[in-house]
Amino acid sequence: EVVGNSALDVFHFLKEIGEDEAFYRALAGETFTTRDRNYIIPETGREGFFEGLYSPIKSALGDIIGGLGIIREVTERKQMEDVLRNSEELYRTLMESAMDGVSLVVDDKLVYVNKHFSEKLGYNDPSDLVGMESMDVLGSSSIETVCQMKEKRKQGDRGTYRYELELLRKDGSTFTAEVLSAVIDYRGKPATLGFSRDISERKHMEEELRKSEEQYRTLLEKGLDGVVVTKTRKLLYVNQRFADMLGYSEPSKLKGRYTSEITDPRYTERMDAIVARRQSGDMRRLVYEVGLLKKDGSSIWVEALSSGIEYGGEQAVITYARDITVRKRMEEELRKKDEEKAAILEGSADAIVV
């Protein structure tokens, strides 16, 4: 039904959008392509995009005897390109506004870095880093780590990894960064996308805390008082002095046990009341006396001072214990003598005046 008719008469919308000019150009001898032409078919309301390839048709003598037009529907491709462009714009916006440094490496070269990454390395503009070898921004201590990671990638490992690297600034100084890296496809090639965060301050704080903990632990180990750290009755830490007080050769013999195992049964009720206060959230300083059981089954008196602390990231209780058994025995002996003296005085027939 359409053969023998003018293409412009069959497809009215082509003339309406000016595509007839392309046919005339082909008849004039041009070969060219029109791209992403928008169309609407009034009869159906269908809307989309097409591209046209036009060229003249020539006789054996080279004379133009007609024109060839190939119309190709590209609506789906156009939609995909729009989605991809919008996605790329979104990702770029997210990367540029990210608080982390972002880098993209292809064939061992930096092809993209965000502003935060360049600033952390001391460069004024991200373009100063684009094109550099990725190894050129690494500190010497991290080269082996990255080489090992590259070998994994070459073997097809596309996993996501988190590790620490020493990054090299423009002025030659270095800083420690926590890096999260993954493999993505970038313009038809495998690329490594990295998110890096400066953790120098955190590492410094961890080092200072480690030193403080070592100093604190030394003080606890060399102290004259026994020290225990407990959480819900369980012994998490015991110093040597406390182990000695109960007749154990080393703290490990007590670590992991429960306070109920070393409490004189006569003081169970008192300890239960103290534990209940701690579990209710009351971590204020407490001073009390309690009887503890030694390894041989005998009992000793201790004066305990306890308060709440954070231990291993959790709420716990630290208790300083001092053996007061000798003092308590002396007090008991004095009490008995006072009672004996009082009994003698009460039983005397003579009047006594003091």
Tab-separated table of C-alpha atoms in Angstrom:
chain	number	residue	atom	x	y	z
A	1	GLU	CA	0.000	0.000	0.000
A	2	VAL	CA	2.907	2.348	0.592
A	3	VAL	CA	5.156	1.279	-2.276
A	4	GLY	CA	5.181	3.924	-5.006
A	5	ASN	CA	4.079	6.689	-2.636
A	6	SER	CA	6.208	9.541	-1.410
A	7	ALA	CA	7.801	8.773	1.967
A	8	LEU	CA	6.747	12.223	3.131
A	9	ASP	CA	3.127	11.444	2.233
A	10	VAL	CA	3.225	8.154	4.128
A	11	PHE	CA	5.052	9.488	7.205
A	12	HIS	CA	3.517	12.926	7.653
A	13	PHE	CA	5.402	13.623	10.874
A	14	LEU	CA	8.726	13.626	8.981
A	15	LYS	CA	7.715	16.729	7.084
A	16	GLU	CA	6.232	18.331	10.204
A	17	ILE	CA	9.575	18.087	12.036
A	18	GLY	CA	11.569	19.277	9.010
A	19	GLU	CA	13.079	15.922	8.087
A	20	ASP	CA	12.086	16.538	4.424
A	21	GLU	CA	15.100	18.820	4.202
A	22	ALA	CA	17.299	15.745	4.784
A	23	PHE	CA	15.794	14.022	1.736
A	24	TYR	CA	16.422	17.063	-0.433
A	25	ARG	CA	20.048	17.214	0.736
A	26	ALA	CA	20.478	13.536	-0.179
A	27	LEU	CA	19.033	14.226	-3.630
A	28	ALA	CA	21.544	17.044	-3.899
A	29	GLY	CA	24.364	14.555	-3.380
A	30	GLU	CA	25.095	14.668	0.386
A	31	THR	CA	25.634	11.631	2.602
A	32	PHE	CA	25.010	12.349	6.267
A	33	THR	CA	23.244	11.262	9.469
A	34	THR	CA	20.663	13.064	11.586
A	35	ARG	CA	20.704	12.083	15.242
A	36	ASP	CA	18.244	12.004	18.139
A	37	ARG	CA	15.343	13.462	16.200
A	38	ASN	CA	12.188	13.718	18.270
A	39	TYR	CA	8.917	12.576	16.709
A	40	ILE	CA	5.208	12.344	17.549
A	41	ILE	CA	2.745	10.266	15.522
A	42	PRO	CA	-0.602	12.126	15.782
A	43	GLU	CA	-2.694	9.087	14.882
A	44	THR	CA	-1.380	7.008	17.784
A	45	GLY	CA	0.168	9.593	20.075
A	46	ARG	CA	3.391	7.637	20.085
A	47	GLU	CA	6.450	9.718	20.862
A	48	GLY	CA	10.129	8.905	20.648
A	49	PHE	CA	13.438	9.433	18.905
A	50	PHE	CA	15.006	8.254	15.666
A	51	GLU	CA	18.138	8.758	13.659
A	52	GLY	CA	18.316	8.906	9.875
A	53	LEU	CA	21.061	7.874	7.465
A	54	TYR	CA	20.738	9.601	4.070
A	55	SER	CA	22.660	9.231	0.855
A	56	PRO	CA	22.043	9.746	-2.872
A	57	ILE	CA	21.374	6.854	-5.259
A	58	LYS	CA	23.479	7.102	-8.411
A	59	SER	CA	23.326	5.426	-11.785
A	60	ALA	CA	26.149	3.556	-13.375
A	61	LEU	CA	27.165	6.808	-14.996
A	62	GLY	CA	27.265	8.609	-11.667
A	63	ASP	CA	24.093	10.558	-12.124
A	64	ILE	CA	21.797	11.029	-9.094
A	65	ILE	CA	18.613	9.175	-9.780
A	66	GLY	CA	17.137	9.064	-6.283
A	67	GLY	CA	17.797	9.159	-2.576
A	68	LEU	CA	18.084	6.511	0.179
A	69	GLY	CA	16.828	7.163	3.669
A	70	ILE	CA	17.259	4.640	6.509
A	71	ILE	CA	15.265	5.544	9.624
A	72	ARG	CA	16.257	3.795	12.853
A	73	GLU	CA	14.256	3.856	16.101
A	74	VAL	CA	16.577	4.913	18.947
A	75	THR	CA	14.064	5.799	21.676
A	76	GLU	CA	15.193	3.048	24.043
A	77	ARG	CA	18.870	3.888	23.550
A	78	LYS	CA	18.140	7.579	24.081
A	79	GLN	CA	16.281	6.822	27.310
A	80	MET	CA	19.150	4.672	28.549
A	81	GLU	CA	21.646	7.407	27.708
A	82	ASP	CA	19.542	9.955	29.606
A	83	VAL	CA	19.338	7.667	32.620
A	84	LEU	CA	23.083	7.029	32.477
A	85	ARG	CA	23.846	10.747	32.092
A	86	ASN	CA	21.587	11.620	35.016
A	87	SER	CA	23.181	8.838	37.070
A	88	GLU	CA	26.675	10.066	36.240
A	89	GLU	CA	25.699	13.612	37.172
A	90	LEU	CA	24.222	12.350	40.425
A	91	TYR	CA	27.289	10.256	41.251
A	92	ARG	CA	29.609	13.127	40.385
A	93	THR	CA	27.632	15.471	42.633
A	94	LEU	CA	27.765	12.935	45.458
A	95	MET	CA	31.495	12.401	44.988
A	96	GLU	CA	32.292	16.099	44.874
A	97	SER	CA	30.296	16.763	48.050
A	98	ALA	CA	31.602	13.681	49.888
A	99	MET	CA	33.531	14.170	53.116
A	100	ASP	CA	35.814	11.306	52.049
A	101	GLY	CA	38.470	11.455	49.376
A	102	VAL	CA	37.351	9.721	46.175
A	103	SER	CA	39.699	8.398	43.489
A	104	LEU	CA	39.329	6.311	40.345
A	105	VAL	CA	42.269	4.348	38.936
A	106	VAL	CA	42.423	2.833	35.455
A	107	ASP	CA	45.542	1.068	34.180
A	108	ASP	CA	47.431	2.241	37.287
A	109	LYS	CA	46.677	5.916	36.557
A	110	LEU	CA	44.406	8.345	38.378
A	111	VAL	CA	41.603	9.285	35.989
A	112	TYR	CA	39.434	11.044	38.576
A	113	VAL	CA	39.831	12.480	42.077
A	114	ASN	CA	37.438	14.705	43.984
A	115	LYS	CA	38.298	18.016	45.625
A	116	HIS	CA	38.588	16.508	49.098
A	117	PHE	CA	41.166	13.959	47.917
A	118	SER	CA	43.321	16.577	46.201
A	119	GLU	CA	43.169	18.913	49.207
A	120	LYS	CA	44.242	16.147	51.583
A	121	LEU	CA	47.284	15.515	49.393
A	122	GLY	CA	48.116	19.216	49.242
A	123	TYR	CA	47.105	19.927	45.634
A	124	ASN	CA	45.095	23.011	44.703
A	125	ASP	CA	43.046	21.369	41.985
A	126	PRO	CA	41.988	17.767	41.279
A	127	SER	CA	43.291	18.136	37.718
A	128	ASP	CA	46.833	18.313	39.150
A	129	LEU	CA	46.502	14.644	40.106
A	130	VAL	CA	44.658	13.306	37.079
A	131	GLY	CA	47.074	11.341	34.890
A	132	MET	CA	49.524	10.595	37.704
A	133	GLU	CA	50.586	7.044	38.489
A	134	SER	CA	48.572	5.799	41.459
A	135	MET	CA	51.792	4.556	43.105
A	136	ASP	CA	53.115	8.129	43.147
A	137	VAL	CA	50.686	9.101	45.922
A	138	LEU	CA	51.650	6.210	48.194
A	139	GLY	CA	54.047	6.218	51.117
A	140	SER	CA	56.823	3.623	50.936
A	141	SER	CA	55.272	1.469	53.665
A	142	SER	CA	52.113	0.924	51.605
A	143	ILE	CA	53.598	-0.020	48.227
A	144	GLU	CA	53.726	-3.735	49.033
A	145	THR	CA	50.103	-3.726	50.228
A	146	VAL	CA	48.912	-2.119	46.999
A	147	CYS	CA	51.005	-4.457	44.842
A	148	GLN	CA	49.405	-7.443	46.548
A	149	MET	CA	45.969	-5.934	45.967
A	150	LYS	CA	46.762	-5.366	42.272
A	151	GLU	CA	47.714	-9.030	41.909
A	152	LYS	CA	44.353	-10.052	43.370
A	153	ARG	CA	42.582	-7.772	40.903
A	154	LYS	CA	44.528	-9.223	37.966
A	155	GLN	CA	43.348	-12.675	38.989
A	156	GLY	CA	39.735	-11.535	38.737
A	157	ASP	CA	39.050	-10.653	42.376
A	158	ARG	CA	36.328	-7.977	42.318
A	159	GLY	CA	35.703	-7.982	46.054
A	160	THR	CA	35.395	-4.906	48.263
A	161	TYR	CA	38.277	-4.412	50.694
A	162	ARG	CA	38.994	-2.096	53.625
A	163	TYR	CA	42.571	-1.438	54.665
A	164	GLU	CA	44.938	1.277	55.877
A	165	LEU	CA	47.405	3.035	53.592
A	166	GLU	CA	50.087	5.652	54.021
A	167	LEU	CA	49.365	8.415	51.487
A	168	LEU	CA	52.013	10.827	50.250
A	169	ARG	CA	51.346	14.566	50.197
A	170	LYS	CA	52.788	16.972	47.644
A	171	ASP	CA	55.284	18.317	50.212
A	172	GLY	CA	56.616	14.814	50.918
A	173	SER	CA	54.885	14.293	54.251
A	174	THR	CA	52.550	11.339	54.788
A	175	PHE	CA	49.337	10.552	56.638
A	176	THR	CA	47.408	7.388	57.407
A	177	ALA	CA	44.152	6.832	55.536
A	178	GLU	CA	41.502	4.167	55.855
A	179	VAL	CA	40.625	3.056	52.320
A	180	LEU	CA	37.582	1.224	50.998
A	181	SER	CA	38.133	-0.023	47.440
A	182	ALA	CA	36.036	-1.856	44.871
A	183	VAL	CA	36.248	-2.730	41.168
A	184	ILE	CA	33.797	-1.089	38.752
A	185	ASP	CA	33.467	-0.859	34.982
A	186	TYR	CA	34.505	2.554	33.674
A	187	ARG	CA	34.133	3.267	29.959
A	188	GLY	CA	34.556	-0.371	29.082
A	189	LYS	CA	37.547	-0.986	31.353
A	190	PRO	CA	37.928	-2.353	34.895
A	191	ALA	CA	38.690	0.447	37.331
A	192	THR	CA	39.381	0.677	41.056
A	193	LEU	CA	37.121	3.076	42.918
A	194	GLY	CA	38.554	4.135	46.263
A	195	PHE	CA	37.101	6.054	49.184
A	196	SER	CA	39.758	7.288	51.604
A	197	ARG	CA	39.456	8.912	55.017
A	198	ASP	CA	42.239	10.591	56.981
A	199	ILE	CA	42.541	8.730	60.295
A	200	SER	CA	45.791	10.324	61.478
A	201	GLU	CA	44.112	11.925	64.489
A	202	ARG	CA	42.377	8.689	65.417
A	203	LYS	CA	45.653	6.761	65.129
A	204	HIS	CA	47.374	9.346	67.323
A	205	MET	CA	44.618	9.066	69.924
A	206	GLU	CA	44.814	5.275	69.813
A	207	GLU	CA	48.566	5.435	70.372
A	208	GLU	CA	48.172	7.860	73.272
A	209	LEU	CA	45.439	5.673	74.739
A	210	ARG	CA	47.633	2.600	74.346
A	211	LYS	CA	50.457	4.330	76.199
A	212	SER	CA	48.061	5.493	78.897
A	213	GLU	CA	46.631	2.000	79.236
A	214	GLU	CA	50.137	0.541	79.522
A	215	GLN	CA	51.038	3.078	82.218
A	216	TYR	CA	47.748	2.501	84.012
A	217	ARG	CA	48.152	-1.277	83.804
A	218	THR	CA	51.700	-0.992	85.196
A	219	LEU	CA	50.386	1.011	88.147
A	220	LEU	CA	47.657	-1.552	88.755
A	221	GLU	CA	50.070	-4.470	88.554
A	222	LYS	CA	52.562	-2.873	90.924
A	223	GLY	CA	49.985	-1.497	93.341
A	224	LEU	CA	49.634	-2.703	96.920
A	225	ASP	CA	45.891	-3.169	96.528
A	226	GLY	CA	44.127	-5.935	94.694
A	227	VAL	CA	42.262	-4.740	91.611
A	228	VAL	CA	39.411	-6.450	89.763
A	229	VAL	CA	37.177	-5.334	86.900
A	230	THR	CA	33.766	-6.998	86.744
A	231	LYS	CA	30.716	-6.949	84.498
A	232	THR	CA	27.532	-8.634	85.699
A	233	ARG	CA	29.520	-10.505	88.391
A	234	LYS	CA	32.076	-11.868	85.882
A	235	LEU	CA	35.783	-11.148	86.508
A	236	LEU	CA	37.165	-9.456	83.382
A	237	TYR	CA	40.491	-8.314	84.821
A	238	VAL	CA	42.452	-9.340	87.922
A	239	ASN	CA	45.838	-7.995	88.966
A	240	GLN	CA	48.592	-10.083	90.536
A	241	ARG	CA	48.060	-8.611	93.996
A	242	PHE	CA	44.420	-9.734	94.075
A	243	ALA	CA	45.424	-13.224	92.918
A	244	ASP	CA	48.050	-13.385	95.685
A	245	MET	CA	45.472	-12.321	98.275
A	246	LEU	CA	43.299	-15.327	97.395
A	247	GLY	CA	46.192	-17.768	97.098
A	248	TYR	CA	46.343	-18.106	93.326
A	249	SER	CA	49.657	-18.199	91.480
A	250	GLU	CA	48.494	-16.014	88.588
A	251	PRO	CA	45.518	-13.780	87.659
A	252	SER	CA	44.469	-16.051	84.779
A	253	LYS	CA	43.281	-18.604	87.356
A	254	LEU	CA	40.590	-16.141	88.393
A	255	LYS	CA	39.792	-14.347	85.153
A	256	GLY	CA	36.457	-15.449	83.718
A	257	ARG	CA	35.086	-16.707	87.049
A	258	TYR	CA	32.199	-15.087	88.912
A	259	THR	CA	32.230	-13.057	92.116
A	260	SER	CA	29.792	-15.512	93.706
A	261	GLU	CA	32.542	-18.155	93.528
A	262	ILE	CA	34.941	-16.119	95.658
A	263	THR	CA	32.477	-14.490	98.072
A	264	ASP	CA	32.176	-15.832	101.605
A	265	PRO	CA	28.598	-17.225	101.757
A	266	ARG	CA	27.966	-15.126	104.875
A	267	TYR	CA	28.194	-11.999	102.682
A	268	THR	CA	26.185	-13.194	99.685
A	269	GLU	CA	23.190	-11.033	100.596
A	270	ARG	CA	25.371	-7.927	100.896
A	271	MET	CA	27.002	-8.552	97.506
A	272	ASP	CA	23.630	-9.238	95.879
A	273	ALA	CA	22.415	-5.824	97.063
A	274	ILE	CA	25.517	-4.109	95.649
A	275	VAL	CA	25.207	-5.898	92.282
A	276	ALA	CA	21.521	-4.927	92.112
A	277	ARG	CA	22.477	-1.258	92.570
A	278	ARG	CA	25.021	-1.507	89.748
A	279	GLN	CA	22.564	-3.190	87.417
A	280	SER	CA	20.031	-0.438	88.072
A	281	GLY	CA	22.577	2.063	86.732
A	282	ASP	CA	23.979	3.363	90.012
A	283	MET	CA	27.721	3.534	89.359
A	284	ARG	CA	28.616	5.874	92.192
A	285	ARG	CA	31.615	5.218	94.430
A	286	LEU	CA	30.955	2.626	97.134
A	287	VAL	CA	33.096	1.634	100.110
A	288	TYR	CA	32.251	-1.556	101.962
A	289	GLU	CA	33.732	-4.552	103.775
A	290	VAL	CA	33.228	-8.121	102.610
A	291	GLY	CA	34.606	-11.587	103.208
A	292	LEU	CA	36.273	-13.424	100.322
A	293	LEU	CA	37.142	-17.098	99.930
A	294	LYS	CA	40.725	-18.123	99.297
A	295	LYS	CA	41.757	-21.051	97.113
A	296	ASP	CA	42.228	-23.272	100.217
A	297	GLY	CA	38.698	-22.489	101.422
A	298	SER	CA	39.672	-20.116	104.212
A	299	SER	CA	38.219	-16.622	104.393
A	300	ILE	CA	39.790	-13.179	104.442
A	301	TRP	CA	38.381	-9.745	105.124
A	302	VAL	CA	38.770	-7.015	102.503
A	303	GLU	CA	37.879	-3.369	102.389
A	304	ALA	CA	36.543	-2.635	98.910
A	305	LEU	CA	36.220	0.633	96.997
A	306	SER	CA	34.294	0.295	93.751
A	307	SER	CA	32.974	2.586	91.016
A	308	GLY	CA	31.779	2.427	87.415
A	309	ILE	CA	34.192	2.633	84.466
A	310	GLU	CA	34.166	1.964	80.719
A	311	TYR	CA	36.112	-1.179	79.911
A	312	GLY	CA	36.440	-2.544	76.407
A	313	GLY	CA	33.768	-0.134	75.239
A	314	GLU	CA	31.239	-1.373	77.800
A	315	GLN	CA	30.088	-0.289	81.240
A	316	ALA	CA	31.886	-2.207	83.992
A	317	VAL	CA	32.878	-1.906	87.659
A	318	ILE	CA	36.415	-1.523	88.983
A	319	THR	CA	37.084	-2.527	92.582
A	320	TYR	CA	40.178	-1.852	94.673
A	321	ALA	CA	40.454	-4.427	97.453
A	322	ARG	CA	42.696	-4.196	100.529
A	323	ASP	CA	43.255	-7.146	102.859
A	324	ILE	CA	42.170	-6.039	106.358
A	325	THR	CA	42.092	-9.510	107.909
A	326	VAL	CA	44.796	-8.709	110.478
A	327	ARG	CA	43.054	-5.478	111.441
A	328	LYS	CA	39.691	-7.217	111.778
A	329	ARG	CA	41.235	-9.939	113.969
A	330	MET	CA	42.814	-7.309	116.205
A	331	GLU	CA	39.472	-5.533	116.431
A	332	GLU	CA	37.831	-8.851	117.306
A	333	GLU	CA	40.440	-9.560	119.988
A	334	LEU	CA	39.961	-6.100	121.501
A	335	ARG	CA	36.178	-6.580	121.439
A	336	LYS	CA	36.513	-9.888	123.273
A	337	LYS	CA	38.829	-8.394	125.889
A	338	ASP	CA	36.435	-5.486	126.403
A	339	GLU	CA	33.598	-7.969	126.906
A	340	GLU	CA	35.685	-10.001	129.367
A	341	LYS	CA	36.615	-6.873	131.267
A	342	ALA	CA	33.007	-5.781	131.403
A	343	ALA	CA	31.958	-9.195	132.687
A	344	ILE	CA	34.592	-9.079	135.452
A	345	LEU	CA	33.495	-5.623	136.500
A	346	GLU	CA	29.866	-6.606	136.550
A	347	GLY	CA	30.575	-9.684	138.646
A	348	SER	CA	32.738	-7.939	141.248
A	349	ALA	CA	31.273	-7.535	144.782
A	350	ASP	CA	33.371	-4.447	145.437
A	351	ALA	CA	32.409	-0.990	144.375
A	352	ILE	CA	34.608	0.232	141.591
A	353	VAL	CA	34.957	3.891	140.697
A	354	VAL	CA	36.765	5.038	137.625
